[in-house]
Short mmCIF file of C-alpha atoms in Angstrom, two decimals:
data_model
loop_
_atom_site.label_atom_id
_atom_site.label_comp_id
_atom_site.label_asym_id
_atom_site.label_seq_id
_atom_site.Cartn_x
_atom_site.Cartn_y
_atom_site.Cartn_z
CA UNK M 831 -14.60 12.08 -3.82
CA UNK M 832 -11.37 11.82 -5.80
CA UNK M 833 -9.37 15.05 -5.93
CA UNK M 834 -6.62 15.12 -8.61
CA UNK M 835 -4.48 17.31 -6.33
CA UNK M 836 -4.40 14.74 -3.52
CA UNK M 837 -1.97 11.85 -3.04
CA UNK M 838 -3.16 8.28 -3.40
CA UNK M 839 -2.03 4.75 -2.62
CA UNK M 840 -3.45 2.03 -4.87
CA UNK M 841 -3.49 -0.80 -2.37
CA UNK M 842 -3.32 -4.51 -3.02
CA UNK M 843 -3.78 -6.66 0.09
CA UNK M 844 -2.51 -10.21 -0.47
CA UNK M 845 1.28 -10.05 -0.62
CA UNK M 846 1.25 -6.41 0.48
CA UNK M 847 -0.37 -6.04 3.90
CA UNK M 848 -0.14 -9.76 4.48
CA UNK M 849 2.28 -12.43 3.28
CA UNK M 850 2.55 -16.10 2.41
CA UNK M 851 3.89 -16.74 5.90
CA UNK M 852 0.78 -15.21 7.47
CA UNK M 853 -1.44 -17.61 5.51
CA UNK M 854 0.77 -20.56 6.44
CA UNK M 855 0.72 -19.65 10.14
CA UNK M 856 -3.05 -19.04 10.15
CA UNK M 857 -3.66 -22.46 8.63
CA UNK M 858 -1.15 -24.11 10.96
CA UNK M 859 -2.53 -22.57 14.15
CA UNK M 860 -6.22 -22.37 13.26
CA UNK M 861 -7.08 -24.90 10.58
CA UNK M 862 -10.75 -24.98 11.66
CA UNK M 863 -11.45 -21.27 11.04
CA UNK M 864 -12.42 -21.40 7.38
CA UNK M 865 -13.62 -17.77 7.25
CA UNK M 866 -10.30 -16.45 8.53
CA UNK M 867 -8.35 -18.68 6.18
CA UNK M 868 -10.59 -17.61 3.28
CA UNK M 869 -9.44 -14.00 3.38
CA UNK M 870 -9.33 -12.11 6.68
CA UNK M 871 -5.60 -12.30 7.23
CA UNK M 872 -3.76 -9.02 7.72
CA UNK M 873 -0.23 -8.52 9.09
CA UNK M 874 0.01 -5.89 11.85
CA UNK M 875 3.59 -5.03 10.95
CA UNK M 876 2.70 -4.40 7.30
CA UNK M 877 -0.24 -2.28 8.43
CA UNK M 878 2.12 -0.19 10.57
CA UNK M 879 4.26 0.53 7.50
CA UNK M 880 1.14 1.50 5.56
CA UNK M 881 0.19 3.92 8.34
CA UNK M 882 3.73 5.33 8.30
CA UNK M 883 3.32 6.14 4.59
CA UNK M 884 -0.03 7.82 5.28
CA UNK M 885 1.36 9.78 8.25
CA UNK M 886 4.33 11.13 6.27
CA UNK M 887 2.50 11.89 3.01
CA UNK M 888 -1.17 12.50 3.92
CA UNK M 889 -2.10 10.04 1.15
CA UNK M 890 -5.47 8.36 0.85
CA UNK M 891 -6.13 4.73 -0.11
CA UNK M 892 -7.76 3.50 -3.31
CA UNK M 893 -8.45 -0.24 -3.13
CA UNK M 894 -7.09 -2.12 -6.14
CA UNK M 895 -7.01 -5.50 -4.38
CA UNK M 896 -8.82 -8.61 -5.59
CA UNK M 897 -10.66 -8.47 -2.25
CA UNK M 898 -13.03 -6.03 -4.02
CA UNK M 899 -14.67 -9.08 -5.56
CA UNK M 900 -15.55 -10.65 -2.21
CA UNK M 901 -15.84 -7.84 0.35
CA UNK M 902 -17.32 -4.35 0.49
CA UNK M 903 -14.99 -1.47 1.34
CA UNK M 904 -16.56 -1.26 4.80
CA UNK M 905 -15.86 -4.95 5.37
CA UNK M 906 -12.25 -4.57 4.23
CA UNK M 907 -11.84 -1.57 6.52
CA UNK M 908 -13.26 -3.52 9.48
CA UNK M 909 -10.80 -6.36 8.88
CA UNK M 910 -7.95 -3.84 8.84
CA UNK M 911 -9.19 -2.19 12.04
CA UNK M 912 -9.47 -5.56 13.80
CA UNK M 913 -5.81 -6.07 12.96
CA UNK M 914 -4.61 -2.72 14.30
CA UNK M 915 -5.33 -0.11 11.62
CA UNK M 916 -5.99 3.19 13.41
CA UNK M 917 -6.98 5.54 10.59
CA UNK M 918 -10.58 6.66 10.09
CA UNK M 919 -12.81 5.12 7.41
CA UNK M 920 -12.60 8.23 5.22
CA UNK M 921 -8.94 7.45 4.47
CA UNK M 922 -10.29 4.80 2.06
CA UNK M 923 -11.90 6.30 -1.01
CA UNK M 924 -15.30 4.99 -2.06
CA UNK M 925 -14.23 5.10 -5.72
CA UNK M 926 -11.92 2.41 -7.08
CA UNK M 927 -10.94 0.84 -10.42
CA UNK M 928 -13.47 -1.53 -11.96
CA UNK M 929 -12.78 -5.21 -11.35
CA UNK M 930 -13.17 -7.60 -14.28
CA UNK M 931 -10.13 -9.85 -14.74
CA UNK M 932 -7.05 -10.21 -12.56
CA UNK M 933 -4.79 -9.87 -15.59
CA UNK M 934 -6.29 -6.44 -16.35
CA UNK M 935 -5.51 -4.76 -13.03
CA UNK M 936 -2.84 -2.60 -14.66
CA UNK M 937 -5.27 -1.42 -17.35
CA UNK M 938 -8.01 -0.78 -14.79
CA UNK M 939 -5.74 1.36 -12.62
CA UNK M 940 -4.44 3.19 -15.70
CA UNK M 941 -7.99 3.96 -16.83
CA UNK M 942 -8.84 5.19 -13.33
CA UNK M 943 -5.73 7.42 -13.20
CA UNK M 944 -6.55 8.90 -16.60
CA UNK M 945 -10.23 9.41 -15.80
CA UNK M 946 -9.49 11.24 -12.55
CA UNK M 947 -6.33 12.97 -13.85
CA UNK M 948 -4.20 11.72 -10.96
CA UNK M 949 -0.57 12.83 -10.92
CA UNK M 950 0.70 11.88 -7.45
CA UNK M 951 0.13 8.22 -6.63
CA UNK M 952 1.92 5.02 -5.78
CA UNK M 953 0.86 1.43 -6.47
CA UNK M 954 1.63 -1.17 -3.79
CA UNK M 955 1.28 -4.61 -5.36
CA UNK M 956 3.25 -7.85 -5.37
CA UNK M 957 2.05 -9.14 -8.77
CA UNK M 958 2.30 -7.57 -12.22
CA UNK M 959 -1.23 -8.29 -13.55
CA UNK M 960 -0.59 -5.89 -16.42
CA UNK M 961 0.94 -3.12 -14.30
CA UNK M 962 4.23 -3.14 -16.23
CA UNK M 963 2.38 -2.22 -19.42
CA UNK M 964 1.38 1.15 -17.95
CA UNK M 965 3.56 1.96 -14.94
CA UNK M 966 7.25 2.09 -14.04
CA UNK M 967 8.37 -0.27 -11.31
CA UNK M 968 10.86 0.91 -8.71
CA UNK M 969 13.94 -1.24 -9.30
CA UNK M 970 15.98 -2.10 -6.22
CA UNK M 971 19.32 -2.12 -8.01
CA UNK M 972 19.04 1.45 -9.36
CA UNK M 973 19.51 4.76 -7.59
CA UNK M 974 16.41 6.84 -6.96
CA UNK M 975 17.75 9.60 -9.19
CA UNK M 976 17.46 7.24 -12.16
CA UNK M 977 13.79 6.47 -11.41
CA UNK M 978 11.95 9.78 -11.06
CA UNK M 979 8.86 8.42 -12.84
CA UNK M 980 8.61 5.17 -10.89
CA UNK M 981 5.21 4.75 -9.25
CA UNK M 982 4.87 1.00 -8.67
CA UNK M 983 6.44 -0.57 -5.58
CA UNK M 984 6.46 -4.32 -6.10
CA UNK M 985 6.29 -5.87 -2.66
CA UNK M 986 7.73 -9.29 -1.84
CA UNK M 987 4.79 -11.65 -1.28
CA UNK M 988 6.91 -13.64 1.19
CA UNK M 989 7.10 -10.72 3.66
CA UNK M 990 4.62 -8.07 2.49
CA UNK M 991 5.14 -4.33 2.82
CA UNK M 992 8.38 -3.54 4.64
CA UNK M 993 10.40 -0.51 5.71
CA UNK M 994 12.25 -0.18 2.42
CA UNK M 995 9.00 -0.28 0.47
CA UNK M 996 7.49 2.33 2.78
CA UNK M 997 10.51 4.59 2.34
CA UNK M 998 10.28 4.33 -1.44
CA UNK M 999 6.55 5.08 -1.39
CA UNK M 1000 7.16 8.15 0.76
CA UNK M 1001 9.85 9.31 -1.65
CA UNK M 1002 7.48 8.93 -4.61
CA UNK M 1003 4.56 10.71 -2.90
CA UNK M 1004 6.59 13.36 -1.11
CA UNK M 1005 6.59 14.21 2.59
CA UNK M 1006 4.24 16.74 4.11
CA UNK M 1007 5.75 19.83 5.76
CA UNK M 1008 4.89 18.34 9.16
CA UNK M 1009 6.73 15.13 8.30
CA UNK M 1010 9.76 17.12 7.14
CA UNK M 1011 9.74 19.04 10.43
CA UNK M 1012 9.56 15.77 12.39
CA UNK M 1013 12.51 14.39 10.44
CA UNK M 1014 14.55 17.54 11.05
CA UNK M 1015 13.79 17.45 14.77
CA UNK M 1016 14.70 13.77 14.91
CA UNK M 1017 18.05 14.54 13.24
CA UNK M 1018 18.73 17.34 15.74
CA UNK M 1019 17.88 15.02 18.63
CA UNK M 1020 20.30 12.41 17.29
CA UNK M 1021 23.06 14.98 16.93
CA UNK M 1022 22.44 16.22 20.48
CA UNK M 1023 22.51 12.67 21.79
CA UNK M 1024 25.74 11.97 19.90
CA UNK M 1025 27.40 15.12 21.30
CA UNK M 1026 26.43 14.10 24.85
CA UNK M 1027 28.03 10.71 24.39
CA UNK M 1028 31.44 12.15 23.46
#
């Protein structure tokens, strides 16, 4: 059930937790596996960055991907698990924006946000599909201070979700107290290590 006080990640899959290169390599190495090439390709590295966002923010996933048209949420989850996703099934919400036309994804997410009164969310997507009509994209060339209302991280379809994207998403959603404590301890460990090396 959607809770307006929780944090959410609207997750696209193609170009976000996989990339063009993954599709090319799958076709090159396994041209006979039509099911895999039809839509079961997930990048383990991109998945690790997604888990990093979840670990640091305690966010849940709302599927906004076009995969909703072809797979159930349980099937999508199983594909993710087969490729290394370690979170439980309840991290993926059963509710998600309606799917009608690819060009309306931005409107569908906006309607969902308004209906559920969501205030703390990030959209991970490599294609506009109407998102720019409703949401502010994080622009690489600007400082974070100039983008306090940004909530769309546009991933690069050539590589998928990367460390910079994950860092931006965490900044938008906000770290949990546990994540802040881990970061502080990590900084102290680095300083101790540096002092030992002098």
